Amino acid sequence: MEHRQTTHPSPGSSRCFRLRLHAAVRPLASAGKWPLRGSRSPRTRRQKTRSSPLPPAIWTSRETCSVHLKKRKCCAHMGSVLALSSSPGHQNWPFSPDPPPSHWDAHPAHWDSPPRWERRDGRLPNPGSFHSLHRSCKDVFPQQIEGVKMILNKTLSSFFKVSHTLHLSAVSPSYYRFHVEHLQSDDYSKDKDAPALIGEMDSSGSLNAHALLHLNERVRARTVFQTQQSQFVTWQFETEYRGNDFTAAVTVANPDVPRESVILVAHFLQSVSSGLVLGGELVYHRGRAEEGGILTLAGQYSRPNWVATLNAGKGGAHASYYHRANKQIQVGVEFEASTRTQETTTSFGYQMELPEANMVFRGMINSRCIIGGVLEKRLTPLPATLIMGAFVNHRGDKLQVGLGINVG
């Protein structure tokens, strides 16, 4: 389904590397702890077929995360925690000059517990990961599409998959991206401890690499490395422990001993009842000239057909509500408030599935007068999906139209 406000540096400020930040790191930026800038890329739901580039057997549905990189000068504040919770909000979306998002920071499906309402043994369920609290609502919103995009996917074996992406745009720079995955494609396989290795490189030479591993039945680990052309910009190490009714995780991001800089993030979620989860997130940042931390409290209440989630801290608040009306229609509402920018944004999204026509439509509208929609049409019997989308910014008098084809 993080993880959401955007801060904009002044026109005269020096350029720095820009990364999409974790929702809890963002409040630190909002509180003025260090200069950061981020943008949100909404999620897109993957086709539920084995030939999909991110099959649901491996990745949770429509859970993607984009990493936007931009040259900046302040290396002391390069630190970023990548999508440990929901991704940033709709503040800079759509009509952002950033390149289209890549499919990053999703976990294999078996990293997340089944929905809490499916547990019928009387025990309290495991609450899952902190970064997935808002996932149900986020999956309803359409992904921005602009220009022309072609994606070719190829499954070489049950463990090895590759994909090629070509994007042509008049708004953002065109690019080519090569994506490779080495992971277990059968979700019901006994080999759940097989490591997942994912790599992606684009035409500018930037590299993203993920490694996910089950150390044992309860402990999972993940490592992330990212480069912007020839420079390392992110190195992150995460460890997560899942108890019977709680989840605890610790992340170390961009440890830099010579610069005496590091970002530490701690998560904790506890199931209070079969539908109620409470927890929090503590973010600590240390640099040569500054040091700070912030605490964010989180809660989620879920029922069989709806989920309500709230994150609140010093930097602001993020609330979401997801409701599944029936098998075809799902809706979601998000509210975001920032104490730094003194701005609030409310967004409404919906998803309509037409299985008989092999079509899925997602639409959205928000308080910034932005309306958009994306239609996905499976071209059976061909192994291809046609994607068409349009987004209108009435306040800014702008229009973006996109067309894409996903083959394989």
mmCIF file with all atom_site columns, C-alpha atoms in Angstrom, residues 22-180:
data_model
loop_
_atom_site.group_PDB
_atom_site.id
_atom_site.type_symbol
_atom_site.label_atom_id
_atom_site.label_alt_id
_atom_site.label_comp_id
_atom_site.label_asym_id
_atom_site.label_entity_id
_atom_site.label_seq_id
_atom_site.pdbx_PDB_ins_code
_atom_site.Cartn_x
_atom_site.Cartn_y
_atom_site.Cartn_z
_atom_site.occupancy
_atom_site.B_iso_or_equiv
_atom_site.pdbx_formal_charge
_atom_site.auth_seq_id
_atom_site.auth_comp_id
_atom_site.auth_asym_id
_atom_site.auth_atom_id
_atom_site.pdbx_PDB_model_num
ATOM 1   C CA . HIS A 1 22  ? 10.278  7.698   5.260   1.00 0.00 ? 22  HIS A CA 1
ATOM 2   C CA . ALA A 1 23  ? 7.157   9.211   6.797   1.00 0.00 ? 23  ALA A CA 1
ATOM 3   C CA . ALA A 1 24  ? 8.850   9.578   10.138  1.00 0.00 ? 24  ALA A CA 1
ATOM 4   C CA . VAL A 1 25  ? 11.971  11.180  8.681   1.00 0.00 ? 25  VAL A CA 1
ATOM 5   C CA . ARG A 1 26  ? 9.758   13.705  6.909   1.00 0.00 ? 26  ARG A CA 1
ATOM 6   C CA . PRO A 1 27  ? 8.435   15.186  10.175  1.00 0.00 ? 27  PRO A CA 1
ATOM 7   C CA . LEU A 1 28  ? 12.047  15.860  11.154  1.00 0.00 ? 28  LEU A CA 1
ATOM 8   C CA . ALA A 1 29  ? 12.441  17.809  7.960   1.00 0.00 ? 29  ALA A CA 1
ATOM 9   C CA . SER A 1 30  ? 9.144   19.529  8.662   1.00 0.00 ? 30  SER A CA 1
ATOM 10  C CA . ALA A 1 31  ? 10.419  20.467  12.115  1.00 0.00 ? 31  ALA A CA 1
ATOM 11  C CA . GLY A 1 32  ? 13.453  22.089  10.537  1.00 0.00 ? 32  GLY A CA 1
ATOM 12  C CA . LYS A 1 33  ? 16.004  19.522  11.644  1.00 0.00 ? 33  LYS A CA 1
ATOM 13  C CA . TRP A 1 34  ? 17.666  19.329  8.239   1.00 0.00 ? 34  TRP A CA 1
ATOM 14  C CA . PRO A 1 35  ? 16.837  20.433  4.680   1.00 0.00 ? 35  PRO A CA 1
ATOM 15  C CA . LEU A 1 36  ? 15.019  17.756  2.789   1.00 0.00 ? 36  LEU A CA 1
ATOM 16  C CA . ARG A 1 37  ? 12.709  17.631  -0.146  1.00 0.00 ? 37  ARG A CA 1
ATOM 17  C CA . GLY A 1 38  ? 10.519  14.813  -1.341  1.00 0.00 ? 38  GLY A CA 1
ATOM 18  C CA . SER A 1 39  ? 7.646   13.942  -3.579  1.00 0.00 ? 39  SER A CA 1
ATOM 19  C CA . ARG A 1 40  ? 5.059   11.264  -3.690  1.00 0.00 ? 40  ARG A CA 1
ATOM 20  C CA . SER A 1 41  ? 4.408   8.725   -6.332  1.00 0.00 ? 41  SER A CA 1
ATOM 21  C CA . PRO A 1 42  ? 1.089   6.981   -5.946  1.00 0.00 ? 42  PRO A CA 1
ATOM 22  C CA . ARG A 1 43  ? 0.838   3.240   -6.055  1.00 0.00 ? 43  ARG A CA 1
ATOM 23  C CA . THR A 1 44  ? -0.282  1.092   -8.899  1.00 0.00 ? 44  THR A CA 1
ATOM 24  C CA . ARG A 1 45  ? -1.916  -2.306  -8.702  1.00 0.00 ? 45  ARG A CA 1
ATOM 25  C CA . ARG A 1 46  ? -0.032  -5.065  -10.505 1.00 0.00 ? 46  ARG A CA 1
ATOM 26  C CA . GLN A 1 47  ? -1.842  -7.511  -12.717 1.00 0.00 ? 47  GLN A CA 1
ATOM 27  C CA . LYS A 1 48  ? -2.506  -10.724 -10.826 1.00 0.00 ? 48  LYS A CA 1
ATOM 28  C CA . THR A 1 49  ? -0.807  -12.977 -13.316 1.00 0.00 ? 49  THR A CA 1
ATOM 29  C CA . ARG A 1 50  ? 2.359   -14.985 -13.175 1.00 0.00 ? 50  ARG A CA 1
ATOM 30  C CA . SER A 1 51  ? 3.736   -13.007 -16.100 1.00 0.00 ? 51  SER A CA 1
ATOM 31  C CA . SER A 1 52  ? 3.323   -9.679  -14.292 1.00 0.00 ? 52  SER A CA 1
ATOM 32  C CA . PRO A 1 53  ? 6.586   -7.767  -13.662 1.00 0.00 ? 53  PRO A CA 1
ATOM 33  C CA . LEU A 1 54  ? 5.882   -7.864  -9.952  1.00 0.00 ? 54  LEU A CA 1
ATOM 34  C CA . PRO A 1 55  ? 3.726   -10.990 -9.431  1.00 0.00 ? 55  PRO A CA 1
ATOM 35  C CA . PRO A 1 56  ? 1.502   -10.996 -6.361  1.00 0.00 ? 56  PRO A CA 1
ATOM 36  C CA . ALA A 1 57  ? 3.163   -14.219 -5.271  1.00 0.00 ? 57  ALA A CA 1
ATOM 37  C CA . ILE A 1 58  ? 6.263   -12.171 -4.583  1.00 0.00 ? 58  ILE A CA 1
ATOM 38  C CA . TRP A 1 59  ? 5.154   -8.598  -4.120  1.00 0.00 ? 59  TRP A CA 1
ATOM 39  C CA . THR A 1 60  ? 2.179   -7.280  -2.276  1.00 0.00 ? 60  THR A CA 1
ATOM 40  C CA . SER A 1 61  ? -0.501  -5.911  -4.587  1.00 0.00 ? 61  SER A CA 1
ATOM 41  C CA . ARG A 1 62  ? 0.287   -2.548  -6.108  1.00 0.00 ? 62  ARG A CA 1
ATOM 42  C CA . GLU A 1 63  ? 2.912   -1.790  -3.514  1.00 0.00 ? 63  GLU A CA 1
ATOM 43  C CA . THR A 1 64  ? 5.615   0.221   -5.201  1.00 0.00 ? 64  THR A CA 1
ATOM 44  C CA . CYS A 1 65  ? 7.845   2.991   -4.204  1.00 0.00 ? 65  CYS A CA 1
ATOM 45  C CA . SER A 1 66  ? 9.670   5.502   -6.335  1.00 0.00 ? 66  SER A CA 1
ATOM 46  C CA . VAL A 1 67  ? 13.071  6.911   -5.503  1.00 0.00 ? 67  VAL A CA 1
ATOM 47  C CA . HIS A 1 68  ? 13.692  10.345  -6.974  1.00 0.00 ? 68  HIS A CA 1
ATOM 48  C CA . LEU A 1 69  ? 17.310  11.429  -6.995  1.00 0.00 ? 69  LEU A CA 1
ATOM 49  C CA . LYS A 1 70  ? 18.629  14.864  -7.662  1.00 0.00 ? 70  LYS A CA 1
ATOM 50  C CA . LYS A 1 71  ? 22.101  16.322  -7.238  1.00 0.00 ? 71  LYS A CA 1
ATOM 51  C CA . ARG A 1 72  ? 22.510  18.259  -4.045  1.00 0.00 ? 72  ARG A CA 1
ATOM 52  C CA . LYS A 1 73  ? 25.413  19.704  -2.164  1.00 0.00 ? 73  LYS A CA 1
ATOM 53  C CA . CYS A 1 74  ? 24.720  19.025  1.490   1.00 0.00 ? 74  CYS A CA 1
ATOM 54  C CA . CYS A 1 75  ? 26.281  15.576  1.855   1.00 0.00 ? 75  CYS A CA 1
ATOM 55  C CA . ALA A 1 76  ? 25.997  15.770  5.612   1.00 0.00 ? 76  ALA A CA 1
ATOM 56  C CA . HIS A 1 77  ? 22.259  15.337  5.184   1.00 0.00 ? 77  HIS A CA 1
ATOM 57  C CA . MET A 1 78  ? 22.195  12.659  2.515   1.00 0.00 ? 78  MET A CA 1
ATOM 58  C CA . GLY A 1 79  ? 20.631  10.259  5.008   1.00 0.00 ? 79  GLY A CA 1
ATOM 59  C CA . SER A 1 80  ? 17.271  8.801   4.120   1.00 0.00 ? 80  SER A CA 1
ATOM 60  C CA . VAL A 1 81  ? 15.179  5.927   5.321   1.00 0.00 ? 81  VAL A CA 1
ATOM 61  C CA . LEU A 1 82  ? 13.414  4.370   2.368   1.00 0.00 ? 82  LEU A CA 1
ATOM 62  C CA . ALA A 1 83  ? 9.745   3.579   2.690   1.00 0.00 ? 83  ALA A CA 1
ATOM 63  C CA . LEU A 1 84  ? 9.655   1.999   6.091   1.00 0.00 ? 84  LEU A CA 1
ATOM 64  C CA . SER A 1 85  ? 6.171   3.369   6.242   1.00 0.00 ? 85  SER A CA 1
ATOM 65  C CA . SER A 1 86  ? 3.789   4.822   3.754   1.00 0.00 ? 86  SER A CA 1
ATOM 66  C CA . SER A 1 87  ? 5.202   6.936   1.036   1.00 0.00 ? 87  SER A CA 1
ATOM 67  C CA . PRO A 1 88  ? 4.834   10.712  0.967   1.00 0.00 ? 88  PRO A CA 1
ATOM 68  C CA . GLY A 1 89  ? 1.588   12.347  0.141   1.00 0.00 ? 89  GLY A CA 1
ATOM 69  C CA . HIS A 1 90  ? 0.011   13.934  -2.889  1.00 0.00 ? 90  HIS A CA 1
ATOM 70  C CA . GLN A 1 91  ? 1.659   17.285  -2.237  1.00 0.00 ? 91  GLN A CA 1
ATOM 71  C CA . ASN A 1 92  ? 3.769   17.404  -5.390  1.00 0.00 ? 92  ASN A CA 1
ATOM 72  C CA . TRP A 1 93  ? 1.665   15.098  -7.519  1.00 0.00 ? 93  TRP A CA 1
ATOM 73  C CA . PRO A 1 94  ? 0.812   15.147  -10.332 1.00 0.00 ? 94  PRO A CA 1
ATOM 74  C CA . PHE A 1 95  ? 2.603   17.531  -12.718 1.00 0.00 ? 95  PHE A CA 1
ATOM 75  C CA . SER A 1 96  ? 5.949   17.020  -11.032 1.00 0.00 ? 96  SER A CA 1
ATOM 76  C CA . PRO A 1 97  ? 9.074   17.343  -13.209 1.00 0.00 ? 97  PRO A CA 1
ATOM 77  C CA . ASP A 1 98  ? 10.511  14.233  -11.583 1.00 0.00 ? 98  ASP A CA 1
ATOM 78  C CA . PRO A 1 99  ? 11.003  11.088  -13.667 1.00 0.00 ? 99  PRO A CA 1
ATOM 79  C CA . PRO A 1 100 ? 8.309   8.422   -13.394 1.00 0.00 ? 100 PRO A CA 1
ATOM 80  C CA . PRO A 1 101 ? 8.594   6.146   -10.369 1.00 0.00 ? 101 PRO A CA 1
ATOM 81  C CA . SER A 1 102 ? 10.350  2.816   -10.360 1.00 0.00 ? 102 SER A CA 1
ATOM 82  C CA . HIS A 1 103 ? 8.981   -0.255  -8.618  1.00 0.00 ? 103 HIS A CA 1
ATOM 83  C CA . TRP A 1 104 ? 10.835  -0.176  -5.334  1.00 0.00 ? 104 TRP A CA 1
ATOM 84  C CA . ASP A 1 105 ? 10.520  -0.875  -1.676  1.00 0.00 ? 105 ASP A CA 1
ATOM 85  C CA . ALA A 1 106 ? 7.836   -3.516  -1.805  1.00 0.00 ? 106 ALA A CA 1
ATOM 86  C CA . HIS A 1 107 ? 8.247   -6.602  0.334   1.00 0.00 ? 107 HIS A CA 1
ATOM 87  C CA . PRO A 1 108 ? 7.585   -10.180 -0.731  1.00 0.00 ? 108 PRO A CA 1
ATOM 88  C CA . ALA A 1 109 ? 3.994   -11.165 0.001   1.00 0.00 ? 109 ALA A CA 1
ATOM 89  C CA . HIS A 1 110 ? 4.910   -13.549 2.817   1.00 0.00 ? 110 HIS A CA 1
ATOM 90  C CA . TRP A 1 111 ? 6.561   -10.675 4.733   1.00 0.00 ? 111 TRP A CA 1
ATOM 91  C CA . ASP A 1 112 ? 3.124   -9.442  5.739   1.00 0.00 ? 112 ASP A CA 1
ATOM 92  C CA . SER A 1 113 ? 0.652   -11.375 7.843   1.00 0.00 ? 113 SER A CA 1
ATOM 93  C CA . PRO A 1 114 ? -2.828  -12.190 6.503   1.00 0.00 ? 114 PRO A CA 1
ATOM 94  C CA . PRO A 1 115 ? -5.506  -9.579  7.247   1.00 0.00 ? 115 PRO A CA 1
ATOM 95  C CA . ARG A 1 116 ? -6.226  -9.503  10.956  1.00 0.00 ? 116 ARG A CA 1
ATOM 96  C CA . TRP A 1 117 ? -9.912  -10.312 10.500  1.00 0.00 ? 117 TRP A CA 1
ATOM 97  C CA . GLU A 1 118 ? -8.987  -13.669 8.940   1.00 0.00 ? 118 GLU A CA 1
ATOM 98  C CA . ARG A 1 119 ? -7.522  -14.958 12.205  1.00 0.00 ? 119 ARG A CA 1
ATOM 99  C CA . ARG A 1 120 ? -10.129 -17.194 13.844  1.00 0.00 ? 120 ARG A CA 1
ATOM 100 C CA . ASP A 1 121 ? -8.059  -19.128 16.411  1.00 0.00 ? 121 ASP A CA 1
ATOM 101 C CA . GLY A 1 122 ? -8.743  -16.692 19.261  1.00 0.00 ? 122 GLY A CA 1
ATOM 102 C CA . ARG A 1 123 ? -5.155  -15.434 19.485  1.00 0.00 ? 123 ARG A CA 1
ATOM 103 C CA . LEU A 1 124 ? -4.137  -11.851 18.832  1.00 0.00 ? 124 LEU A CA 1
ATOM 104 C CA . PRO A 1 125 ? -2.602  -11.570 15.362  1.00 0.00 ? 125 PRO A CA 1
ATOM 105 C CA . ASN A 1 126 ? 0.741   -10.146 14.372  1.00 0.00 ? 126 ASN A CA 1
ATOM 106 C CA . PRO A 1 127 ? 0.165   -6.495  13.322  1.00 0.00 ? 127 PRO A CA 1
ATOM 107 C CA . GLY A 1 128 ? 2.500   -6.628  10.308  1.00 0.00 ? 128 GLY A CA 1
ATOM 108 C CA . SER A 1 129 ? 5.042   -3.976  9.367   1.00 0.00 ? 129 SER A CA 1
ATOM 109 C CA . PHE A 1 130 ? 4.840   -0.300  10.278  1.00 0.00 ? 130 PHE A CA 1
ATOM 110 C CA . HIS A 1 131 ? 5.330   0.795   6.664   1.00 0.00 ? 131 HIS A CA 1
ATOM 111 C CA . SER A 1 132 ? 2.204   -1.101  5.573   1.00 0.00 ? 132 SER A CA 1
ATOM 112 C CA . LEU A 1 133 ? -0.251  0.689   7.870   1.00 0.00 ? 133 LEU A CA 1
ATOM 113 C CA . HIS A 1 134 ? -1.658  2.918   5.100   1.00 0.00 ? 134 HIS A CA 1
ATOM 114 C CA . ARG A 1 135 ? -1.140  0.415   2.294   1.00 0.00 ? 135 ARG A CA 1
ATOM 115 C CA . SER A 1 136 ? -4.780  -0.564  1.748   1.00 0.00 ? 136 SER A CA 1
ATOM 116 C CA . CYS A 1 137 ? -5.810  3.033   1.123   1.00 0.00 ? 137 CYS A CA 1
ATOM 117 C CA . LYS A 1 138 ? -2.808  3.903   -1.021  1.00 0.00 ? 138 LYS A CA 1
ATOM 118 C CA . ASP A 1 139 ? -3.415  1.002   -3.374  1.00 0.00 ? 139 ASP A CA 1
ATOM 119 C CA . VAL A 1 140 ? -6.723  2.541   -4.455  1.00 0.00 ? 140 VAL A CA 1
ATOM 120 C CA . PHE A 1 141 ? -5.163  5.716   -5.895  1.00 0.00 ? 141 PHE A CA 1
ATOM 121 C CA . PRO A 1 142 ? -4.001  5.739   -9.533  1.00 0.00 ? 142 PRO A CA 1
ATOM 122 C CA . GLN A 1 143 ? -0.372  6.095   -10.510 1.00 0.00 ? 143 GLN A CA 1
ATOM 123 C CA . GLN A 1 144 ? 0.489   9.161   -12.505 1.00 0.00 ? 144 GLN A CA 1
ATOM 124 C CA . ILE A 1 145 ? 1.164   8.373   -16.155 1.00 0.00 ? 145 ILE A CA 1
ATOM 125 C CA . GLU A 1 146 ? 2.597   10.813  -18.684 1.00 0.00 ? 146 GLU A CA 1
ATOM 126 C CA . GLY A 1 147 ? 4.088   10.411  -22.127 1.00 0.00 ? 147 GLY A CA 1
ATOM 127 C CA . VAL A 1 148 ? 4.574   6.997   -23.704 1.00 0.00 ? 148 VAL A CA 1
ATOM 128 C CA . LYS A 1 149 ? 5.894   3.991   -21.803 1.00 0.00 ? 149 LYS A CA 1
ATOM 129 C CA . MET A 1 150 ? 6.644   0.414   -22.845 1.00 0.00 ? 150 MET A CA 1
ATOM 130 C CA . ILE A 1 151 ? 7.514   -2.373  -20.402 1.00 0.00 ? 151 ILE A CA 1
ATOM 131 C CA . LEU A 1 152 ? 8.759   -5.783  -21.554 1.00 0.00 ? 152 LEU A CA 1
ATOM 132 C CA . ASN A 1 153 ? 8.873   -8.563  -18.945 1.00 0.00 ? 153 ASN A CA 1
ATOM 133 C CA . LYS A 1 154 ? 10.506  -11.953 -19.234 1.00 0.00 ? 154 LYS A CA 1
ATOM 134 C CA . THR A 1 155 ? 10.430  -14.831 -16.741 1.00 0.00 ? 155 THR A CA 1
ATOM 135 C CA . LEU A 1 156 ? 13.598  -16.851 -17.279 1.00 0.00 ? 156 LEU A CA 1
ATOM 136 C CA . SER A 1 157 ? 13.007  -19.351 -14.460 1.00 0.00 ? 157 SER A CA 1
ATOM 137 C CA . SER A 1 158 ? 11.041  -19.750 -11.242 1.00 0.00 ? 158 SER A CA 1
ATOM 138 C CA . PHE A 1 159 ? 13.692  -17.614 -9.520  1.00 0.00 ? 159 PHE A CA 1
ATOM 139 C CA . PHE A 1 160 ? 14.910  -15.249 -12.216 1.00 0.00 ? 160 PHE A CA 1
ATOM 140 C CA . LYS A 1 161 ? 12.984  -12.443 -13.938 1.00 0.00 ? 161 LYS A CA 1
ATOM 141 C CA . VAL A 1 162 ? 14.025  -9.426  -15.997 1.00 0.00 ? 162 VAL A CA 1
ATOM 142 C CA . SER A 1 163 ? 12.201  -6.413  -17.402 1.00 0.00 ? 163 SER A CA 1
ATOM 143 C CA . HIS A 1 164 ? 12.995  -3.517  -19.746 1.00 0.00 ? 164 HIS A CA 1
ATOM 144 C CA . THR A 1 165 ? 11.287  -0.128  -19.483 1.00 0.00 ? 165 THR A CA 1
ATOM 145 C CA . LEU A 1 166 ? 11.407  2.624   -22.090 1.00 0.00 ? 166 LEU A CA 1
ATOM 146 C CA . HIS A 1 167 ? 9.757   5.944   -21.292 1.00 0.00 ? 167 HIS A CA 1
ATOM 147 C CA . LEU A 1 168 ? 9.434   8.875   -23.717 1.00 0.00 ? 168 LEU A CA 1
ATOM 148 C CA . SER A 1 169 ? 8.231   12.190  -22.337 1.00 0.00 ? 169 SER A CA 1
ATOM 149 C CA . ALA A 1 170 ? 8.140   15.856  -23.262 1.00 0.00 ? 170 ALA A CA 1
ATOM 150 C CA . VAL A 1 171 ? 7.804   16.918  -19.607 1.00 0.00 ? 171 VAL A CA 1
ATOM 151 C CA . SER A 1 172 ? 10.450  14.861  -17.814 1.00 0.00 ? 172 SER A CA 1
ATOM 152 C CA . PRO A 1 173 ? 13.689  13.347  -19.163 1.00 0.00 ? 173 PRO A CA 1
ATOM 153 C CA . SER A 1 174 ? 13.214  10.184  -21.206 1.00 0.00 ? 174 SER A CA 1
ATOM 154 C CA . TYR A 1 175 ? 14.973  7.104   -19.906 1.00 0.00 ? 175 TYR A CA 1
ATOM 155 C CA . TYR A 1 176 ? 15.609  3.373   -20.241 1.00 0.00 ? 176 TYR A CA 1
ATOM 156 C CA . ARG A 1 177 ? 15.595  1.117   -17.190 1.00 0.00 ? 177 ARG A CA 1
ATOM 157 C CA . PHE A 1 178 ? 16.744  -2.483  -16.757 1.00 0.00 ? 178 PHE A CA 1
ATOM 158 C CA . HIS A 1 179 ? 15.246  -4.407  -13.840 1.00 0.00 ? 179 HIS A CA 1
ATOM 159 C CA . VAL A 1 180 ? 16.285  -7.865  -12.628 1.00 0.00 ? 180 VAL A CA 1
#
